[in-house]
């Protein structure tokens, strides 16, 4: 097994590993070390079943069961179905804007995600890439003054989407979710490094108004996704990409023909408790 870097900022392709076959503890530990080092791992040509996808993911930790989310298959609650599939009447997919904001998975939860493993089953002819940003770099390159300012600040994370026409079921599900205040700077529980923890779903800081928060959030979100901090993944069928939500953000690009199918399935590994339920004053 070897690891080939995907970019300067983050990411490595795992060569010589077939996750359909049994993986020894020593090999798995090597994968875990690479995951902490590179933050994003790519496994190409993984012709796995749903059961194998779930089983491999579970070796990294407890999986999220999606809490009755409408984006799951009832037979496989561990899987989030991420699909852009035109409706039979020709109308565009209701979920076509899913993931179009920079974010980390389950940031709106009191137990944000540790990792995610996204599997590509169908992809459009061109486009539909996913971008990843290194939030270690985003934090490390801030001035000492900005780092001091951010200590103690909490961003308010929500499940809201920037654009969408929601079904009644989906709208009701989102309405039940209370916002969560997360530290703007988190310490990675395994590496001990500080990481910026924000994203485009954050509209304000706790204790500040949205108007007061906007300039600082705008600066930080633009800073975090500078080209030198980012890896852009061009999907192939049977790719599995795994990323560390504790030190990365990601973004799904919509630069593809919406009459074509983009179908992904994701498992999400639970992380450590963080943040608190936010009540507006």
Short mmCIF file of C-alpha atoms in Angstrom, two decimals:
data_model
loop_
_atom_site.label_atom_id
_atom_site.label_comp_id
_atom_site.label_asym_id
_atom_site.label_seq_id
_atom_site.Cartn_x
_atom_site.Cartn_y
_atom_site.Cartn_z
CA UNK A 1 0.00 0.00 0.00
CA UNK A 2 1.23 3.47 -0.94
CA UNK A 3 -0.03 7.05 -0.62
CA UNK A 4 0.18 9.55 -3.49
CA UNK A 5 -0.37 13.21 -2.66
CA UNK A 6 -3.31 14.84 -4.45
CA UNK A 7 -2.33 18.46 -3.81
CA UNK A 8 0.03 20.56 -1.75
CA UNK A 9 -2.72 21.56 0.67
CA UNK A 10 -4.27 18.22 1.53
CA UNK A 11 -5.29 14.82 0.25
CA UNK A 12 -3.69 11.54 -0.79
CA UNK A 13 -4.73 8.65 -3.00
CA UNK A 14 -4.47 5.24 -1.35
CA UNK A 15 -2.85 2.81 -3.79
CA UNK A 16 -2.91 -0.95 -3.49
CA UNK A 17 -5.86 -1.35 -1.11
CA UNK A 18 -9.11 -3.14 -1.99
CA UNK A 19 -11.62 -2.50 0.77
CA UNK A 20 -13.78 -5.38 -0.48
CA UNK A 21 -11.17 -7.74 0.97
CA UNK A 22 -10.29 -8.29 4.66
CA UNK A 23 -7.94 -5.61 5.99
CA UNK A 24 -5.52 -6.47 8.78
CA UNK A 25 -5.28 -4.31 11.88
CA UNK A 26 -1.75 -3.18 10.96
CA UNK A 27 -2.82 -2.06 7.48
CA UNK A 28 -5.88 -0.32 8.89
CA UNK A 29 -3.73 1.53 11.42
CA UNK A 30 -1.57 2.76 8.53
CA UNK A 31 -4.70 4.08 6.81
CA UNK A 32 -5.72 5.83 10.02
CA UNK A 33 -2.32 7.51 10.31
CA UNK A 34 -2.55 8.67 6.69
CA UNK A 35 -6.04 10.02 7.35
CA UNK A 36 -4.70 12.22 10.17
CA UNK A 37 -1.76 13.32 8.05
CA UNK A 38 -3.54 14.14 4.78
CA UNK A 39 -7.13 14.91 6.01
CA UNK A 40 -8.60 13.60 2.72
CA UNK A 41 -8.10 10.07 1.36
CA UNK A 42 -9.12 8.83 -2.09
CA UNK A 43 -9.82 5.14 -2.80
CA UNK A 44 -10.25 4.51 -6.55
CA UNK A 45 -12.05 1.59 -8.24
CA UNK A 46 -13.80 0.33 -5.11
CA UNK A 47 -16.58 -1.93 -6.40
CA UNK A 48 -18.24 -2.29 -3.03
CA UNK A 49 -21.75 -3.15 -1.92
CA UNK A 50 -23.65 -0.93 0.46
CA UNK A 51 -22.92 -3.43 3.22
CA UNK A 52 -19.17 -3.25 2.51
CA UNK A 53 -19.24 0.55 2.40
CA UNK A 54 -20.92 0.62 5.82
CA UNK A 55 -18.66 -2.06 7.31
CA UNK A 56 -15.44 -0.31 6.23
CA UNK A 57 -16.72 3.02 7.55
CA UNK A 58 -17.67 1.48 10.89
CA UNK A 59 -14.06 0.48 11.56
CA UNK A 60 -13.30 4.18 12.06
CA UNK A 61 -16.00 4.69 14.69
CA UNK A 62 -19.72 4.83 15.42
CA UNK A 63 -21.83 5.80 12.40
CA UNK A 64 -24.57 8.40 12.37
CA UNK A 65 -28.04 6.94 11.71
CA UNK A 66 -29.27 10.22 10.15
CA UNK A 67 -32.02 10.73 12.75
CA UNK A 68 -35.00 10.18 10.45
CA UNK A 69 -33.59 12.40 7.71
CA UNK A 70 -35.59 12.19 4.44
CA UNK A 71 -32.29 11.73 2.55
CA UNK A 72 -31.81 8.08 3.58
CA UNK A 73 -32.77 4.61 2.40
CA UNK A 74 -34.98 2.99 5.11
CA UNK A 75 -33.07 -0.28 4.72
CA UNK A 76 -29.72 1.45 5.26
CA UNK A 77 -30.16 4.30 7.79
CA UNK A 78 -26.37 4.73 7.95
CA UNK A 79 -26.34 5.96 4.35
CA UNK A 80 -27.16 9.50 3.28
CA UNK A 81 -28.33 9.50 -0.33
CA UNK A 82 -26.80 12.47 -2.16
CA UNK A 83 -28.39 12.49 -5.57
CA UNK A 84 -29.27 14.91 -8.34
CA UNK A 85 -31.77 13.00 -10.44
CA UNK A 86 -34.38 14.70 -12.66
CA UNK A 87 -37.99 13.95 -11.69
CA UNK A 88 -40.17 11.82 -14.02
CA UNK A 89 -42.07 14.96 -15.08
CA UNK A 90 -38.81 16.58 -16.20
CA UNK A 91 -38.52 19.00 -13.28
CA UNK A 92 -35.07 19.30 -11.67
CA UNK A 93 -34.11 17.32 -8.61
CA UNK A 94 -35.32 18.73 -5.30
CA UNK A 95 -31.90 18.05 -3.76
CA UNK A 96 -29.94 19.75 -6.56
CA UNK A 97 -28.54 22.40 -4.20
CA UNK A 98 -27.42 19.98 -1.48
CA UNK A 99 -23.87 20.72 -0.34
CA UNK A 100 -23.49 23.92 -2.40
CA UNK A 101 -22.23 25.90 0.60
CA UNK A 102 -18.82 25.49 2.25
CA UNK A 103 -19.44 23.41 5.38
CA UNK A 104 -18.38 20.44 7.46
CA UNK A 105 -20.81 17.58 8.05
CA UNK A 106 -23.05 17.66 11.13
CA UNK A 107 -21.65 21.06 12.16
CA UNK A 108 -25.23 21.87 13.23
CA UNK A 109 -25.16 18.93 15.67
CA UNK A 110 -23.97 18.65 19.27
CA UNK A 111 -21.85 15.74 18.02
CA UNK A 112 -20.25 17.04 14.80
CA UNK A 113 -18.93 14.46 12.37
CA UNK A 114 -15.44 13.03 12.74
CA UNK A 115 -15.26 11.76 9.18
CA UNK A 116 -17.34 11.09 6.07
CA UNK A 117 -16.94 8.52 3.30
CA UNK A 118 -18.64 9.48 0.03
CA UNK A 119 -19.02 6.86 -2.71
CA UNK A 120 -19.65 7.75 -6.36
CA UNK A 121 -22.15 5.49 -8.17
CA UNK A 122 -23.12 7.73 -11.09
CA UNK A 123 -21.62 10.97 -12.35
CA UNK A 124 -22.39 13.48 -15.11
CA UNK A 125 -20.25 13.58 -18.24
CA UNK A 126 -18.41 16.68 -16.97
CA UNK A 127 -18.48 18.70 -13.76
CA UNK A 128 -20.01 17.88 -10.41
CA UNK A 129 -16.63 18.06 -8.62
CA UNK A 130 -16.17 18.42 -4.86
CA UNK A 131 -13.75 20.89 -3.27
CA UNK A 132 -12.00 20.51 0.08
CA UNK A 133 -10.32 23.22 2.17
CA UNK A 134 -7.60 22.72 4.80
CA UNK A 135 -8.80 24.47 7.95
CA UNK A 136 -5.50 23.92 9.75
CA UNK A 137 -3.89 26.14 7.12
CA UNK A 138 -6.76 28.61 7.37
CA UNK A 139 -6.14 29.03 11.09
CA UNK A 140 -2.34 28.90 11.03
CA UNK A 141 -2.10 31.73 8.48
CA UNK A 142 -4.23 34.18 10.48
CA UNK A 143 -2.51 37.02 12.30
CA UNK A 144 -1.90 36.72 16.03
CA UNK A 145 -4.41 39.52 16.56
CA UNK A 146 -7.13 37.68 14.64
CA UNK A 147 -6.40 34.44 16.49
CA UNK A 148 -6.82 36.28 19.80
CA UNK A 149 -10.08 37.85 18.61
CA UNK A 150 -11.54 34.46 17.66
CA UNK A 151 -10.77 32.80 21.01
CA UNK A 152 -14.08 32.42 22.84
CA UNK A 153 -16.25 33.26 19.82
CA UNK A 154 -18.95 30.76 18.82
CA UNK A 155 -20.51 30.58 15.35
CA UNK A 156 -24.21 29.72 15.05
CA UNK A 157 -24.57 26.72 12.72
CA UNK A 158 -27.90 25.85 11.07
CA UNK A 159 -29.17 23.25 8.60
CA UNK A 160 -30.58 25.91 6.28
CA UNK A 161 -29.71 25.92 2.60
CA UNK A 162 -28.85 28.95 0.54
CA UNK A 163 -31.23 28.03 -2.28
CA UNK A 164 -34.03 25.46 -2.59
CA UNK A 165 -37.68 24.81 -3.10
CA UNK A 166 -38.39 22.30 -0.36
CA UNK A 167 -41.08 19.64 -0.13
CA UNK A 168 -43.31 19.76 2.94
CA UNK A 169 -41.50 16.76 4.43
CA UNK A 170 -38.05 18.27 3.94
CA UNK A 171 -39.15 21.70 5.21
CA UNK A 172 -40.72 20.14 8.31
CA UNK A 173 -37.54 18.16 9.01
CA UNK A 174 -35.36 21.28 8.81
CA UNK A 175 -37.79 23.28 10.95
CA UNK A 176 -37.33 20.81 13.82
CA UNK A 177 -33.57 21.43 13.95
CA UNK A 178 -32.41 24.00 16.48
CA UNK A 179 -29.21 25.94 15.70
CA UNK A 180 -26.02 24.97 17.51
CA UNK A 181 -23.26 27.32 18.66
CA UNK A 182 -19.82 25.88 17.88
CA UNK A 183 -16.39 27.29 18.85
CA UNK A 184 -14.94 29.31 15.98
CA UNK A 185 -11.61 27.64 16.80
CA UNK A 186 -11.61 23.95 17.70
CA UNK A 187 -8.74 21.74 18.83
CA UNK A 188 -8.48 18.50 16.87
CA UNK A 189 -8.88 15.74 19.47
CA UNK A 190 -6.26 13.47 17.88
CA UNK A 191 -3.61 15.80 16.47
CA UNK A 192 -3.95 18.55 19.09
CA UNK A 193 -3.78 21.22 16.36
CA UNK A 194 -6.09 24.23 16.26
CA UNK A 195 -8.44 24.56 13.30
CA UNK A 196 -10.84 27.22 12.09
CA UNK A 197 -14.40 25.90 12.38
CA UNK A 198 -16.90 28.04 10.49
CA UNK A 199 -18.51 27.87 7.02
CA UNK A 200 -21.12 29.55 4.86
CA UNK A 201 -24.04 28.22 6.93
CA UNK A 202 -22.88 30.39 9.84
CA UNK A 203 -24.71 33.73 9.72
CA UNK A 204 -23.65 35.20 13.04
CA UNK A 205 -21.58 34.78 16.18
CA UNK A 206 -23.21 34.22 19.57
CA UNK A 207 -23.53 37.55 21.37
CA UNK A 208 -23.30 39.57 18.14
CA UNK A 209 -25.99 40.57 15.66
CA UNK A 210 -25.94 39.20 12.11
CA UNK A 211 -24.98 42.69 10.89
CA UNK A 212 -22.07 42.89 13.33
CA UNK A 213 -20.94 39.37 12.47
CA UNK A 214 -21.13 39.69 8.68
CA UNK A 215 -17.80 41.48 7.96
CA UNK A 216 -15.78 39.08 10.10
CA UNK A 217 -17.53 35.99 8.72
CA UNK A 218 -17.04 37.24 5.16
CA UNK A 219 -13.31 37.72 5.71
CA UNK A 220 -12.82 34.35 7.43
CA UNK A 221 -14.81 32.34 4.90
CA UNK A 222 -12.96 33.92 1.98
CA UNK A 223 -9.62 33.43 3.71
CA UNK A 224 -10.35 29.75 4.45
CA UNK A 225 -10.87 28.80 0.80
CA UNK A 226 -7.90 30.49 -0.82
CA UNK A 227 -6.66 28.39 -3.77
CA UNK A 228 -3.49 27.41 -1.89
CA UNK A 229 -5.61 25.79 0.86
CA UNK A 230 -7.89 23.81 -1.48
CA UNK A 231 -8.03 20.46 -3.31
CA UNK A 232 -10.59 19.94 -6.10
CA UNK A 233 -11.67 16.35 -6.68
CA UNK A 234 -12.87 15.22 -10.11
CA UNK A 235 -15.03 12.19 -9.51
CA UNK A 236 -14.80 8.85 -11.24
CA UNK A 237 -17.35 6.09 -10.87
CA UNK A 238 -16.47 3.78 -7.94
CA UNK A 239 -14.41 6.44 -6.15
CA UNK A 240 -14.68 6.61 -2.37
CA UNK A 241 -13.40 9.81 -0.80
CA UNK A 242 -12.96 10.09 2.96
CA UNK A 243 -12.40 13.40 4.73
CA UNK A 244 -11.80 14.66 8.25
CA UNK A 245 -14.62 17.06 9.13
CA UNK A 246 -12.70 18.31 12.16
CA UNK A 247 -10.10 20.09 10.03
CA UNK A 248 -11.65 20.50 6.57
CA UNK A 249 -14.62 22.09 4.85
CA UNK A 250 -16.09 20.89 1.56
CA UNK A 251 -18.30 22.17 -1.23
CA UNK A 252 -20.26 20.35 -3.96
CA UNK A 253 -20.07 22.16 -7.29
CA UNK A 254 -23.15 22.44 -9.48
CA UNK A 255 -21.28 22.95 -12.75
CA UNK A 256 -22.97 20.10 -14.63
CA UNK A 257 -26.01 19.33 -16.77
CA UNK A 258 -28.98 19.00 -14.39
CA UNK A 259 -30.61 16.59 -16.84
CA UNK A 260 -27.84 14.12 -16.01
CA UNK A 261 -27.58 12.02 -12.86
CA UNK A 262 -25.06 12.60 -10.09
CA UNK A 263 -25.60 9.89 -7.48
CA UNK A 264 -23.49 9.53 -4.32
CA UNK A 265 -23.93 7.69 -1.03
CA UNK A 266 -22.29 8.83 2.20
CA UNK A 267 -21.58 7.35 5.59
CA UNK A 268 -20.81 9.71 8.45
CA UNK A 269 -18.66 8.86 11.48
CA UNK A 270 -19.66 10.52 14.73
CA UNK A 271 -17.12 12.75 16.43
CA UNK A 272 -16.79 14.14 19.95
CA UNK A 273 -19.39 16.38 21.63
CA UNK A 274 -19.02 20.10 20.89
CA UNK A 275 -21.00 23.29 21.18
CA UNK A 276 -24.40 24.02 22.72
CA UNK A 277 -27.98 24.57 21.60
CA UNK A 278 -28.43 28.24 20.76
CA UNK A 279 -31.39 30.31 21.88
CA UNK A 280 -31.66 33.76 20.35
CA UNK A 281 -31.94 36.54 22.92
#
